[in-house]
Amino acid sequence: NLNAANTILYIEYAMLNGSVTIQIKNITGQVVKSVQMNNPQLQIDISNLNTGIYLVNLQISNSMLSKKIIINR
């Protein structure tokens, strides 16, 4: 599932229990942004990232959720 993003990435995780680590990686696997999510809704400024495909990883306790996004300006 590819989702389009421009300058702000919105993440909502209703079942937040504790802290979630979010990493954004480029197509070579390099971490280009890492943030902690402590609220059920989060806005991440991605205006400094280049146009392209990225992988967003959410580390939740012992599990990982990954989504692909496209930054297109």
XYZ file of N, CA, C and O in Angstrom:
292
model
N 0.847 -1.196 0.000
C 0.000 0.000 0.000
C 0.881 1.245 0.000
O 1.602 1.484 0.950
N 0.834 2.019 -1.057
C 1.602 3.245 -1.124
C 0.692 4.423 -0.812
O -0.387 4.538 -1.373
N 1.137 5.252 0.094
C 0.380 6.440 0.470
C 1.184 7.669 0.069
O 2.387 7.709 0.266
N 0.502 8.663 -0.477
C 1.182 9.891 -0.885
C 1.299 10.846 0.294
O 0.406 10.933 1.130
N 2.415 11.532 0.379
C 2.640 12.534 1.413
C 3.367 13.703 0.770
O 4.037 13.552 -0.230
N 3.227 14.872 1.376
C 3.863 16.053 0.820
C 4.861 16.632 1.820
O 6.045 16.376 1.717
N 4.390 17.405 2.788
C 5.309 18.015 3.762
C 5.065 17.537 5.186
O 5.933 17.650 6.031
N 3.858 17.014 5.462
C 3.523 16.514 6.796
C 2.997 15.094 6.667
O 2.133 14.821 5.838
N 3.528 14.193 7.491
C 3.044 12.822 7.559
C 2.193 12.700 8.813
O 2.659 12.995 9.912
N 0.934 12.325 8.636
C 0.010 12.173 9.758
C -0.089 10.695 10.124
O -0.354 9.859 9.261
N 0.124 10.406 11.415
C 0.022 9.032 11.896
C -0.973 9.015 13.046
O -0.886 9.824 13.967
N -1.912 8.080 12.953
C -2.887 7.911 14.025
C -2.881 6.447 14.421
O -3.008 5.558 13.574
N -2.714 6.207 15.706
C -2.692 4.846 16.230
C -3.551 4.826 17.482
O -3.112 5.190 18.571
N -4.806 4.435 17.319
C -5.803 4.549 18.388
C -5.498 3.654 19.585
O -5.869 3.979 20.706
N -4.815 2.543 19.357
C -4.565 1.597 20.444
C -3.209 1.829 21.108
O -2.578 0.895 21.590
N -2.769 3.076 21.148
C -1.463 3.400 21.719
C -1.447 3.076 23.201
O -2.284 3.528 23.964
N -0.490 2.264 23.590
C -0.316 1.899 24.998
C 1.171 2.003 25.293
O 1.934 1.095 25.031
N 1.593 3.159 25.798
C 3.007 3.401 25.998
C 3.572 4.191 24.837
O 2.898 5.005 24.233
N 4.803 3.902 24.496
C 5.497 4.655 23.460
C 5.716 3.803 22.219
O 5.940 2.604 22.311
N 5.638 4.452 21.072
C 5.896 3.796 19.789
C 7.058 4.517 19.121
O 7.082 5.745 19.074
N 8.027 3.763 18.628
C 9.150 4.346 17.896
C 8.842 4.288 16.410
O 8.468 3.238 15.889
N 8.984 5.437 15.749
C 8.726 5.516 14.316
C 10.026 5.856 13.605
O 10.698 6.821 13.966
N 10.375 5.052 12.612
C 11.549 5.315 11.789
C 11.110 5.434 10.344
O 10.315 4.628 9.859
N 11.651 6.433 9.672
C 11.433 6.589 8.235
C 12.751 6.275 7.551
O 13.782 6.873 7.872
N 12.705 5.310 6.622
C 13.917 4.878 5.925
C 13.775 5.142 4.435
O 12.689 5.003 3.873
N 14.889 5.494 3.805
C 14.878 5.657 2.347
C 14.998 4.283 1.691
O 15.091 3.261 2.383
N 15.007 4.243 0.368
C 14.986 2.951 -0.327
C 16.278 2.148 -0.143
O 16.288 0.953 -0.393
N 17.344 2.790 0.327
C 18.587 2.052 0.591
C 18.632 1.523 2.020
O 19.588 0.861 2.406
N 17.582 1.827 2.825
C 17.524 1.330 4.194
C 18.091 2.273 5.236
O 18.096 1.953 6.419
N 18.571 3.433 4.806
C 19.131 4.412 5.740
C 18.002 5.112 6.496
O 17.022 5.564 5.896
N 18.130 5.200 7.834
C 17.141 5.915 8.641
C 17.334 7.408 8.424
O 18.402 7.958 8.690
N 16.288 8.075 7.903
C 16.375 9.506 7.623
C 15.626 10.335 8.664
O 15.813 11.542 8.763
N 14.774 9.672 9.459
C 14.064 10.360 10.534
C 13.608 9.312 11.542
O 13.173 8.228 11.171
N 13.722 9.653 12.828
C 13.284 8.764 13.898
C 12.613 9.611 14.977
O 13.186 10.609 15.419
N 11.419 9.218 15.390
C 10.680 9.970 16.411
C 9.970 9.007 17.348
O 9.715 7.846 16.997
N 9.651 9.485 18.549
C 8.852 8.743 19.515
C 7.415 9.240 19.445
O 7.182 10.446 19.394
N 6.479 8.321 19.451
C 5.057 8.666 19.430
C 4.490 8.370 20.809
O 4.457 7.221 21.241
N 4.068 9.414 21.524
C 3.531 9.253 22.868
C 2.054 9.585 22.954
O 1.449 9.449 24.010
N 1.465 10.054 21.857
C 0.048 10.391 21.777
C -0.566 9.607 20.623
O 0.137 9.240 19.687
N -1.886 9.374 20.651
C -2.521 8.601 19.570
C -2.435 9.243 18.192
O -2.607 8.578 17.187
N -2.159 10.553 18.125
C -2.016 11.234 16.842
C -0.675 11.958 16.802
O -0.254 12.543 17.797
N -0.038 11.920 15.655
C 1.277 12.537 15.505
C 1.402 13.126 14.113
O 0.937 12.540 13.132
N 2.030 14.304 14.041
C 2.368 14.913 12.757
C 3.888 14.964 12.666
O 4.550 15.467 13.566
N 4.429 14.434 11.582
C 5.878 14.429 11.376
C 6.198 15.319 10.191
O 5.662 15.128 9.092
N 7.075 16.283 10.409
C 7.511 17.181 9.346
C 8.466 16.419 8.426
O 9.543 16.001 8.853
N 8.066 16.226 7.183
C 8.911 15.524 6.211
C 9.305 16.455 5.071
O 9.723 16.007 4.008
N 9.199 17.764 5.305
C 9.481 18.736 4.251
C 10.953 18.717 3.818
O 11.277 19.151 2.724
N 11.840 18.196 4.681
C 13.265 18.163 4.336
C 13.667 16.891 3.591
O 14.811 16.746 3.176
N 12.712 15.969 3.379
C 13.035 14.736 2.659
C 12.805 14.917 1.167
O 11.879 15.606 0.745
N 13.652 14.294 0.383
C 13.558 14.386 -1.076
C 12.371 13.591 -1.602
O 11.887 12.660 -0.950
N 11.930 13.932 -2.804
C 10.894 13.165 -3.482
C 11.369 11.726 -3.630
O 12.525 11.474 -3.947
N 10.469 10.778 -3.379
C 10.838 9.379 -3.526
C 9.967 8.465 -2.691
O 8.969 8.883 -2.102
N 10.351 7.195 -2.639
C 9.630 6.180 -1.876
C 10.379 5.933 -0.567
O 11.600 5.781 -0.562
N 9.628 5.882 0.517
C 10.191 5.669 1.849
C 9.409 4.572 2.558
O 8.249 4.304 2.233
N 10.037 3.952 3.530
C 9.397 2.951 4.364
C 9.247 3.531 5.766
O 10.223 4.018 6.350
N 8.030 3.507 6.288
C 7.755 3.994 7.645
C 7.558 2.774 8.531
O 6.663 1.963 8.298
N 8.428 2.622 9.541
C 8.353 1.503 10.477
C 7.854 1.990 11.822
O 8.398 2.952 12.370
N 6.838 1.328 12.367
C 6.351 1.601 13.711
C 6.719 0.414 14.587
O 6.254 -0.701 14.343
N 7.583 0.645 15.569
C 7.975 -0.406 16.511
C 7.044 -0.321 17.709
O 7.078 0.641 18.466
N 6.174 -1.316 17.862
C 5.166 -1.349 18.916
C 5.438 -2.575 19.777
O 5.220 -3.703 19.333
N 5.943 -2.351 20.996
C 6.317 -3.457 21.891
C 7.221 -4.424 21.140
O 8.291 -4.054 20.707
N 6.767 -5.654 20.939
C 7.593 -6.656 20.262
C 7.215 -6.865 18.807
O 7.617 -7.848 18.202
N 6.424 -5.956 18.244
C 6.016 -6.127 16.850
C 6.374 -4.893 16.028
O 6.630 -3.823 16.560
N 6.396 -5.080 14.713
C 6.755 -4.014 13.785
C 5.682 -3.900 12.714
O 5.244 -4.900 12.164
N 5.260 -2.667 12.449
C 4.320 -2.383 11.379
C 5.047 -1.510 10.367
O 5.669 -0.515 10.748
N 4.989 -1.874 9.098
C 5.682 -1.127 8.047
C 4.704 -0.689 6.971
O 3.829 -1.453 6.578
N 4.880 0.544 6.490
C 4.082 1.087 5.395
C 5.013 1.834 4.452
O 5.944 2.511 4.894
N 4.724 1.745 3.158
C 5.468 2.529 2.170
C 4.737 3.824 1.920
O 3.505 3.851 1.876
N 5.496 4.903 1.773
C 4.911 6.188 1.394
C 5.675 6.738 0.199
O 6.835 6.407 -0.019
N 4.997 7.566 -0.561
C 5.623 8.296 -1.657
C 5.598 9.769 -1.315
O 4.543 10.313 -1.001
N 6.760 10.394 -1.345
C 6.822 11.846 -1.202
C 6.912 12.398 -2.616
O 7.835 12.073 -3.362
N 5.919 13.200 -2.969
C 5.813 13.714 -4.322
C 5.495 15.194 -4.257
O 4.466 15.591 -3.773
N 6.421 16.011 -4.733
C 6.225 17.472 -4.691
C 6.242 18.033 -6.082
O 6.898 17.632 -6.952
